[in-house]
Coordinates of C-alpha atoms in Angstrom, one line a residue:
L1 CA 33.4 12.2 119.2
Q2 CA 35.8 14.7 117.5
Q3 CA 33.1 17.4 117.2
E4 CA 31.8 17.0 120.7
A5 CA 35.3 16.8 122.3
S6 CA 36.2 20.1 120.5
R7 CA 33.0 21.9 121.7
R8 CA 33.0 20.7 125.3
L9 CA 36.7 20.0 126.0
G10 CA 38.4 22.4 123.6
S11 CA 40.4 19.5 122.2
S12 CA 41.8 19.4 118.7
V13 CA 40.7 16.4 116.5
K14 CA 44.3 15.1 116.5
R15 CA 44.5 15.2 120.3
T16 CA 41.0 13.6 120.7
M17 CA 42.0 10.6 118.6
M18 CA 45.3 10.3 120.4
L19 CA 43.5 10.3 123.8
A20 CA 40.9 7.8 122.5
Q21 CA 43.7 5.6 121.2
R22 CA 45.2 5.5 124.8
L23 CA 41.8 4.6 126.3
Y24 CA 41.3 1.9 123.6
E25 CA 44.7 0.4 124.2
A26 CA 44.0 0.3 128.0
G27 CA 40.7 -1.5 127.3
H28 CA 38.4 1.3 128.6
I29 CA 36.5 1.9 125.3
T30 CA 35.8 0.1 122.1
Y31 CA 37.5 0.8 118.7
M32 CA 37.3 4.6 118.1
R33 CA 38.0 4.8 114.3
T34 CA 34.4 4.0 113.2
D35 CA 31.2 5.8 112.3
S36 CA 29.0 2.9 113.4
L37 CA 26.0 3.6 115.6
N38 CA 25.3 0.0 116.5
L39 CA 25.6 -1.2 120.1
S40 CA 25.9 -4.8 121.0
D41 CA 23.4 -6.7 123.1
T42 CA 25.9 -6.8 125.9
A43 CA 26.3 -3.0 125.9
L44 CA 22.5 -2.5 125.7
A45 CA 22.0 -4.8 128.7
Q46 CA 24.7 -3.0 130.7
A47 CA 23.2 0.4 129.9
E48 CA 19.8 -0.8 130.9
T49 CA 21.0 -2.2 134.3
H50 CA 22.8 1.0 135.1
I51 CA 19.9 3.3 134.2
H52 CA 17.5 1.2 136.3
D53 CA 19.8 1.2 139.3
K54 CA 20.7 4.9 139.1
Y55 CA 17.7 6.7 137.6
G56 CA 14.8 4.2 137.8
S57 CA 13.2 2.0 135.2
S58 CA 10.9 4.8 133.9
Q59 CA 14.0 6.6 132.5
H60 CA 15.2 3.7 130.3
K61 CA 14.3 3.6 126.6
Q62 CA 16.2 1.2 124.3
R63 CA 17.2 2.9 121.1
T64 CA 18.8 1.9 117.9
F65 CA 20.2 4.3 115.3
K66 CA 21.0 4.1 111.6
T67 CA 23.9 5.8 109.9
K68 CA 23.2 8.4 107.2
S69 CA 26.0 7.1 105.0
S70 CA 25.4 3.9 103.0
G71 CA 29.1 3.2 103.1
A72 CA 29.6 3.6 106.9
Q73 CA 32.3 1.5 108.6
E74 CA 30.0 -0.7 110.7
A75 CA 32.3 -3.7 111.2
H76 CA 32.9 -2.4 114.7
E77 CA 30.5 -1.2 117.4
A78 CA 29.8 2.5 118.1
I79 CA 32.4 4.1 120.4
R80 CA 31.4 3.2 123.9
P81 CA 32.8 2.3 127.3
T82 CA 33.6 -1.4 127.6
N83 CA 32.3 -1.5 131.2
F84 CA 29.4 0.9 132.2
S85 CA 30.0 0.3 135.9
K86 CA 33.4 2.0 135.5
L87 CA 32.5 5.6 136.1
S88 CA 36.0 7.0 135.6
A89 CA 38.9 5.7 133.6
G90 CA 42.2 7.0 132.1
A91 CA 45.8 7.5 133.0
D92 CA 45.6 11.3 133.3
E93 CA 43.0 14.1 133.6
S94 CA 42.6 14.6 129.8
Q95 CA 41.9 10.9 129.2
K96 CA 39.4 10.9 132.2
K97 CA 37.5 13.8 130.7
L98 CA 37.2 12.2 127.3
Y99 CA 36.2 8.9 128.9
Q100 CA 33.5 10.7 130.9
L101 CA 32.1 12.3 127.7
I102 CA 32.0 8.9 126.0
W103 CA 30.4 7.3 129.0
Q104 CA 27.7 10.0 129.4
R105 CA 26.9 10.2 125.7
T106 CA 26.5 6.4 125.4
L107 CA 24.3 6.1 128.5
A108 CA 22.2 9.1 127.4
S109 CA 21.4 7.4 124.1
Q110 CA 19.5 4.7 126.0
M111 CA 17.3 7.1 128.1
V112 CA 13.9 8.7 127.6
E113 CA 13.5 12.1 126.0
A114 CA 13.8 15.2 128.1
K115 CA 10.5 17.1 128.6
L116 CA 10.6 20.9 128.2
E117 CA 7.7 23.3 128.6
K118 CA 8.1 26.1 126.1
T119 CA 6.2 29.4 126.6
T120 CA 5.8 32.5 124.4
L121 CA 4.6 35.7 126.0
Q122 CA 3.2 38.4 123.7
V123 CA 3.2 42.0 125.0
A124 CA 1.0 44.6 123.3
N125 CA -0.4 48.1 124.1
N126 CA -3.2 50.3 122.8
K127 CA -0.9 53.0 121.5
S128 CA 1.1 50.9 119.1
Q129 CA 0.7 48.0 116.7
L130 CA 4.1 46.7 117.7
V131 CA 4.0 43.4 119.6
F132 CA 7.0 42.4 121.8
E133 CA 7.7 38.7 122.4
A134 CA 9.5 36.8 125.2
K135 CA 10.3 33.1 124.7
G136 CA 11.5 30.7 127.4
E137 CA 11.4 27.1 128.5
V138 CA 11.3 25.2 131.7
L139 CA 12.7 21.7 132.3
V140 CA 9.8 19.5 133.4
D141 CA 11.5 16.0 133.2
P142 CA 15.3 15.9 132.6
G143 CA 15.3 12.5 130.9
W144 CA 18.6 11.9 129.1
L145 CA 19.7 15.5 130.2
A146 CA 20.2 14.1 133.7
V147 CA 23.2 12.2 132.3
Y148 CA 24.4 14.5 129.5
P149 CA 23.3 18.0 130.4
G150 CA 23.4 20.9 127.9
K151 CA 25.6 23.9 128.3
S152 CA 22.8 26.6 128.5
K153 CA 20.6 27.1 131.5
D154 CA 16.8 27.3 131.4
S155 CA 15.4 30.6 130.2
L156 CA 12.8 31.0 132.9
L157 CA 9.8 33.3 132.5
P158 CA 7.8 34.9 135.4
K159 CA 4.4 33.6 136.3
C160 CA 1.8 35.6 134.4
A161 CA -1.7 35.4 132.9
K162 CA -3.5 36.9 129.9
G163 CA -4.5 40.5 130.5
D164 CA -1.7 41.2 133.1
E165 CA -0.2 44.6 132.9
L166 CA 3.5 44.8 132.1
K167 CA 5.3 46.6 134.9
D168 CA 7.8 49.2 134.0
G169 CA 11.2 47.5 134.4
L170 CA 14.0 47.9 131.8
I171 CA 13.6 47.8 128.1
E172 CA 16.7 47.9 125.9
A173 CA 17.4 48.5 122.2
V174 CA 20.9 47.4 121.2
Q175 CA 22.7 48.3 118.0
Q176 CA 23.4 45.2 115.9
F177 CA 26.1 44.7 113.2
S178 CA 26.0 42.3 110.3
K179 CA 28.5 39.5 110.6
P180 CA 30.3 37.6 107.8
P181 CA 30.0 33.8 107.8
A182 CA 31.9 32.2 110.6
R183 CA 35.3 30.6 109.8
Y184 CA 35.6 26.9 110.4
T185 CA 36.8 25.5 113.6
E186 CA 38.2 21.9 113.7
A187 CA 34.8 20.7 115.0
S188 CA 32.7 22.5 112.3
L189 CA 35.1 21.4 109.6
V190 CA 34.7 17.8 110.6
R191 CA 30.9 18.2 110.5
K192 CA 31.2 19.8 107.0
L193 CA 33.4 16.9 105.8
E194 CA 30.8 14.5 107.1
E195 CA 27.9 16.3 105.5
L196 CA 29.7 16.3 102.1
G197 CA 30.7 12.6 102.4
I198 CA 34.4 13.5 102.1
G199 CA 36.7 11.0 104.0
R200 CA 35.9 8.8 106.9
P201 CA 36.3 9.1 110.7
S202 CA 39.8 7.7 110.5
T203 CA 40.9 10.3 108.0
Y204 CA 39.4 13.5 109.5
A205 CA 42.2 14.0 112.2
P206 CA 45.2 13.3 109.8
T207 CA 43.6 15.5 107.1
I208 CA 43.2 18.5 109.4
S209 CA 46.7 17.9 110.9
T210 CA 48.3 17.7 107.5
I211 CA 46.9 21.0 106.1
Q212 CA 48.2 22.7 109.3
D213 CA 51.6 21.0 109.3
R214 CA 52.2 21.9 105.6
G215 CA 51.3 25.6 106.1
Y216 CA 48.0 25.7 104.2
I217 CA 46.1 26.5 107.4
A218 CA 47.0 28.5 110.5
K219 CA 45.1 28.7 113.8
G220 CA 43.8 32.3 114.3
E221 CA 45.4 34.2 117.2
L222 CA 43.6 37.6 116.7
E223 CA 41.9 38.7 119.9
G224 CA 39.7 41.1 118.1
Q225 CA 39.2 44.9 118.4
P226 CA 36.8 47.0 120.5
R227 CA 34.1 49.0 118.9
D228 CA 31.3 51.3 120.0
V229 CA 27.8 49.9 120.4
K230 CA 24.8 52.2 120.9
K231 CA 22.2 51.2 123.5
I232 CA 18.9 52.9 124.2
E233 CA 17.3 52.2 127.6
L234 CA 13.7 52.9 128.8
K235 CA 13.6 52.8 132.6
N236 CA 11.3 54.6 135.0
Q237 CA 9.6 56.5 132.1
K238 CA 13.0 57.9 131.0
I239 CA 14.9 57.2 127.8
T240 CA 18.7 57.3 128.0
E241 CA 21.2 56.6 125.3
V242 CA 24.6 55.0 126.2
V243 CA 27.6 53.8 124.3
E244 CA 29.3 50.6 125.3
K245 CA 32.3 48.7 124.0
E246 CA 32.2 45.2 122.5
N247 CA 34.9 43.0 121.1
H248 CA 34.6 42.0 117.4
G249 CA 36.7 40.5 114.7
S250 CA 38.3 37.8 116.9
D251 CA 39.5 34.7 115.0
K252 CA 41.1 33.0 117.9
G253 CA 41.1 29.2 117.4
K254 CA 39.6 29.5 113.9
L255 CA 41.2 27.9 110.8
I256 CA 42.6 30.6 108.6
P257 CA 43.8 29.8 105.1
T258 CA 47.4 31.0 104.3
D259 CA 48.6 32.7 101.1
T260 CA 50.1 29.4 100.0
A261 CA 46.6 27.7 100.4
M262 CA 45.0 30.4 98.2
V263 CA 47.6 30.0 95.4
V264 CA 47.5 26.2 95.5
T265 CA 43.7 26.2 95.6
D266 CA 43.4 28.6 92.7
F267 CA 45.9 26.5 90.7
L268 CA 44.1 23.2 91.4
V269 CA 40.6 24.6 90.7
K270 CA 41.8 26.1 87.5
N271 CA 43.6 23.0 86.2
F272 CA 41.9 20.1 88.0
D273 CA 38.4 21.2 88.4
K274 CA 36.9 17.7 88.5
V275 CA 39.2 16.5 91.2
T276 CA 38.7 19.5 93.5
D277 CA 34.9 19.3 93.2
Y278 CA 33.3 18.5 96.6
K279 CA 31.4 15.6 95.1
F280 CA 34.5 14.0 93.6
T281 CA 35.8 12.5 96.9
A282 CA 32.4 11.4 98.0
S283 CA 31.8 9.6 94.6
V284 CA 35.2 7.9 94.8
E285 CA 34.4 6.7 98.3
Q286 CA 31.2 5.2 96.9
K287 CA 33.1 3.5 94.1
F288 CA 35.6 2.1 96.6
D289 CA 32.7 0.6 98.4
T290 CA 31.4 -1.1 95.3
I291 CA 34.9 -2.5 94.6
A292 CA 35.1 -3.8 98.2
A293 CA 31.7 -5.5 97.6
N294 CA 33.1 -7.1 94.4
N295 CA 30.5 -5.3 92.3
T296 CA 33.1 -3.3 90.2
P297 CA 36.6 -4.4 89.0
W298 CA 39.1 -1.9 90.4
Q299 CA 40.9 -1.8 87.0
D300 CA 37.8 -0.4 85.3
M301 CA 37.4 2.4 88.0
I302 CA 41.1 3.4 87.8
A303 CA 41.1 3.4 83.9
D304 CA 38.0 5.5 83.8
F305 CA 39.6 8.1 86.2
Y306 CA 43.0 8.3 84.4
K307 CA 41.4 8.7 81.0
D308 CA 40.5 12.4 81.9
F309 CA 43.1 13.0 84.6
E310 CA 46.4 12.1 82.8
P311 CA 45.9 14.7 80.0
K312 CA 45.4 17.4 82.7
V313 CA 48.6 16.4 84.5
A314 CA 50.5 16.6 81.2
K315 CA 49.1 20.0 80.4
A316 CA 49.9 21.3 83.9
E317 CA 53.6 20.3 83.6
N318 CA 54.1 23.2 81.2
I319 CA 52.7 25.9 83.5
S320 CA 55.5 28.3 84.5
R321 CA 56.3 29.0 88.2
K322 CA 55.3 32.7 87.5
D323 CA 51.8 31.7 86.4
A324 CA 51.4 29.2 89.2
G325 CA 52.8 31.4 91.9
G326 CA 50.0 33.9 92.0
M327 CA 52.2 37.0 91.5
K328 CA 50.6 40.3 92.5
E329 CA 52.2 43.5 91.2
L330 CA 52.3 46.2 94.0
G331 CA 53.9 49.1 92.1
T332 CA 57.3 50.4 91.1
D333 CA 60.5 50.7 93.2
P334 CA 61.3 54.4 93.1
K335 CA 65.1 53.7 93.3
T336 CA 65.5 51.1 90.6
K337 CA 62.3 51.8 88.6
R338 CA 61.7 48.0 88.6
P339 CA 58.3 46.4 89.4
V340 CA 57.6 45.1 92.9
F341 CA 55.6 41.9 93.4
A342 CA 54.1 39.9 96.2
R343 CA 54.2 36.2 95.4
V344 CA 54.3 32.7 96.9
G345 CA 57.8 31.1 96.7
R346 CA 59.2 27.7 97.6
Y347 CA 59.1 28.5 101.3
G348 CA 55.9 30.6 101.4
P349 CA 54.8 34.2 100.7
M350 CA 57.6 36.7 99.8
V351 CA 58.2 40.0 98.1
Q352 CA 60.3 40.6 95.0
I353 CA 61.8 43.4 93.0
G354 CA 62.2 42.7 89.3
Q355 CA 61.5 39.7 87.2
A356 CA 63.5 36.6 86.1
E357 CA 63.5 37.8 82.5
D358 CA 65.3 41.1 83.5
E359 CA 69.0 41.6 82.8
E360 CA 69.6 42.2 86.5
K361 CA 68.7 39.4 88.9
P362 CA 65.5 39.9 91.0
K363 CA 65.8 40.8 94.7
F364 CA 63.8 38.9 97.2
G365 CA 62.6 39.7 100.7
P366 CA 60.3 38.0 103.3
M367 CA 56.6 38.8 103.7
P368 CA 56.2 41.3 106.5
E369 CA 54.8 40.0 109.8
G370 CA 51.0 40.2 109.9
K371 CA 50.7 40.8 106.2
N372 CA 49.5 38.6 103.4
M373 CA 49.0 38.8 99.6
D374 CA 45.8 40.7 99.9
S375 CA 46.8 43.2 102.6
I376 CA 50.4 44.1 101.7
T377 CA 51.1 47.5 100.1
L378 CA 54.1 48.8 98.1
E379 CA 55.4 50.6 101.2
D380 CA 55.2 47.4 103.3
A381 CA 57.2 45.5 100.6
L382 CA 59.9 48.1 100.1
K383 CA 60.6 48.3 103.8
M384 CA 61.6 44.6 103.8
F385 CA 64.5 45.5 101.4
E386 CA 66.0 47.7 104.0
L387 CA 67.1 44.4 105.7
P388 CA 69.5 43.2 106.8
R389 CA 69.9 46.1 109.3
V390 CA 73.1 46.8 111.1
V391 CA 72.3 46.9 114.8
G392 CA 75.8 47.5 116.1
Q393 CA 78.8 45.5 117.3
T394 CA 79.5 42.8 119.9
E395 CA 81.9 43.6 122.7
D396 CA 84.6 41.9 120.6
G397 CA 83.9 44.3 117.7
E398 CA 82.0 41.9 115.4
E399 CA 79.1 43.3 113.4
I400 CA 75.5 42.4 114.4
T401 CA 72.8 42.4 111.8
A402 CA 69.1 41.9 112.1
N403 CA 66.9 40.2 109.5
V404 CA 63.9 38.0 108.9
G405 CA 64.3 34.5 107.6
R406 CA 62.2 31.4 106.9
F407 CA 61.7 30.8 110.6
G408 CA 61.2 34.4 111.7
P409 CA 63.3 37.4 112.9
Y410 CA 66.9 36.8 113.9
V411 CA 70.2 38.5 114.6
K412 CA 73.5 37.3 113.0
V413 CA 77.1 37.5 114.2
G414 CA 79.6 35.8 111.8
S415 CA 78.1 32.5 111.0
M416 CA 75.9 32.3 114.1
Y417 CA 72.1 33.0 114.0
A418 CA 70.0 33.7 117.0
S419 CA 66.2 34.0 117.0
I420 CA 64.8 37.2 118.4
K421 CA 61.1 36.3 118.5
P422 CA 59.0 38.3 119.3
E423 CA 61.3 41.3 118.7
D424 CA 61.1 43.3 115.5
P425 CA 64.3 43.4 113.4
F426 CA 63.6 47.0 112.5
S427 CA 63.5 48.2 116.1
I428 CA 65.6 45.8 118.2
D429 CA 68.3 47.7 120.1
L430 CA 72.0 46.7 120.6
E431 CA 71.5 45.7 124.3
S432 CA 68.7 43.3 123.4
A433 CA 70.5 41.9 120.4
R434 CA 73.6 41.2 122.6
E435 CA 71.4 39.4 125.1
F436 CA 69.9 37.1 122.5
I437 CA 73.4 36.3 121.2
K438 CA 74.6 35.6 124.7
Q439 CA 71.7 33.1 125.3
K440 CA 72.5 31.4 121.9
K441 CA 76.2 31.0 122.8
E442 CA 75.2 29.5 126.2
A443 CA 72.8 27.1 124.5
E444 CA 75.6 26.1 122.0
A445 CA 78.1 25.6 124.9
N446 CA 75.6 23.3 126.7
K447 CA 75.0 21.3 123.5
Y448 CA 78.4 19.6 123.6
I449 CA 78.8 17.2 126.5
K450 CA 82.1 15.7 125.5
T451 CA 84.4 15.9 122.4
F452 CA 87.2 13.7 121.1
D453 CA 88.8 16.2 118.8
D454 CA 91.5 13.9 117.4
E455 CA 88.9 11.4 116.2
G456 CA 86.2 14.0 115.3
I457 CA 83.7 12.3 117.6
Q458 CA 81.3 14.3 119.8
I459 CA 78.7 13.6 122.5
I460 CA 75.9 16.0 121.9
N461 CA 72.8 17.0 124.0
G462 CA 70.2 16.7 121.2
R463 CA 66.5 17.4 121.0
Y464 CA 65.6 13.8 121.9
G465 CA 68.4 13.3 124.4
P466 CA 72.2 12.8 124.3
Y467 CA 73.8 10.9 121.4
I468 CA 77.2 10.2 119.8
T469 CA 78.1 11.4 116.4
D470 CA 81.1 11.4 114.0
G471 CA 79.4 13.6 111.4
K472 CA 78.5 10.5 109.3
K473 CA 76.6 8.3 111.8
N474 CA 74.7 8.9 115.0
A475 CA 74.5 6.4 117.9
K476 CA 72.2 6.2 120.9
I477 CA 73.7 6.1 124.4
P478 CA 72.4 3.2 126.5
K479 CA 70.0 4.4 129.3
D480 CA 72.2 3.0 132.1
T481 CA 75.3 4.9 130.8
E482 CA 76.1 8.5 131.9
P483 CA 76.9 10.4 128.7
A484 CA 79.8 12.4 130.2
E485 CA 81.5 9.1 131.3
V486 CA 81.5 7.5 127.8
T487 CA 85.0 6.6 126.7
L488 CA 86.5 7.0 123.2
E489 CA 86.5 3.1 122.8
Q490 CA 82.8 2.9 123.9
A491 CA 81.9 5.7 121.5
K492 CA 83.6 4.0 118.6
E493 CA 82.0 0.7 119.4
L494 CA 78.5 2.3 119.5
L495 CA 79.1 4.1 116.3
E496 CA 80.2 1.0 114.6
K497 CA 77.0 -0.8 115.5
A498 CA 74.8 2.1 114.6
P499 CA 73.0 2.2 111.2
A500 CA 74.2 4.7 108.6
R501 CA 72.5 8.0 108.7
G502 CA 69.4 8.1 106.5
A503 CA 69.3 4.3 106.2
R504 CA 65.8 2.8 106.2
R505 CA 64.9 -0.7 107.2
R506 CA 63.8 -2.6 104.1
Y507 CA 61.1 -5.2 104.1
S508 CA 61.1 -7.9 101.4
K509 CA 57.8 -8.8 99.8
K510 CA 56.9 -12.4 99.6
K511 CA 56.1 -13.7 96.2
S512 CA 52.8 -15.5 95.9

């Protein structure tokens, strides 16, 4: 489901499971966190009836499937519609598209094979030993493709017979370039995890979401670059050579590992080689299955694991941040004569002049936009130490500086910061900087709906709606109450009833 929704609908695995959850809650599909391939007798009967009525009895073929994994979660049925007569379901267009995919795929699994006529033409001549081939296919009987059609159209060949002469049409020779292995998409990563036996259907979406949320993986945004491609054409007994443009190097939508991921992976592989081995997770899954089947005491499995793992943890505790941070020396700063490094810090990739052991404290700067540990040069790094840059002054005479922070480029006036994405802090002009500051001030002004200065209480327009705060506690405003009309007495009463900031509901465990 996750792979096919990604390929056909362009949906991320996280979004696919969210939409499937909505369909399941509404009763349109069966449980979706399963890798079972089993269909109930009720489902098989419904599918058969629908195929007979819509496509004819000759198109029905009851099938059963077996999972590749011995530890598959087969307590549930395969993901399927709860009612095959419901051709469309879902609260919005996205849910309807996913439901249609599930409906089509399930019905297609109970239909006859598609029949294709494949043909290969071989073209030779008496002046050369080279033989040209043309391959194509024609759909004779659609079978299950009538319900779940493929994306590509038939590659039709002309009617011909052995001995026919090839008419002079157009023959092309196109320059080809070698390509590196393709980066993973979310769909291909799910397929790889499945092949390696790592995780379960219920863990694929949160795993892929987590590595993106924590900055280990970023979605590629590079559109690619044009390059020249030579093409030789033979037409009307004339050979012509042309040069065309093609786009290459695009990584849009692909999963790109960040510098943080590289450093963390190198550290884990070096110090915890057994745990980071692909086979480790699959073997643990199998051990969990034997524990679930009461064939292995869980204490034995955990003891066996910690026997080797605990000493590695103890050893890794003594590794310095410098050794773990993957520092790369870029050269020497011509001004201070101190070494310049690129490294991964607490908040991600950064550049540094000097070392912690030096008498003078090191200087730190952000990683330049579009650069990483592999591509950054000494010149790139030194430029970042020219920040903060003085852009000018506000109309009131306050100094405006531009810089790059954890969340991107910004301008600063006094204690106020204003994001300037997608502007460059090295080139932003005074007029643009003032406009960003103006927008920030307007946003700040609209943030406060009402204030009770004497009591230190404010009604703020927050990210998730208006709320009351005294700096220590936050209180929600009832839906039927207009925020601007809340009185001081009402605000105090709501704050008194509100839980302390950061408080968590505690659940007591029953003793057995």
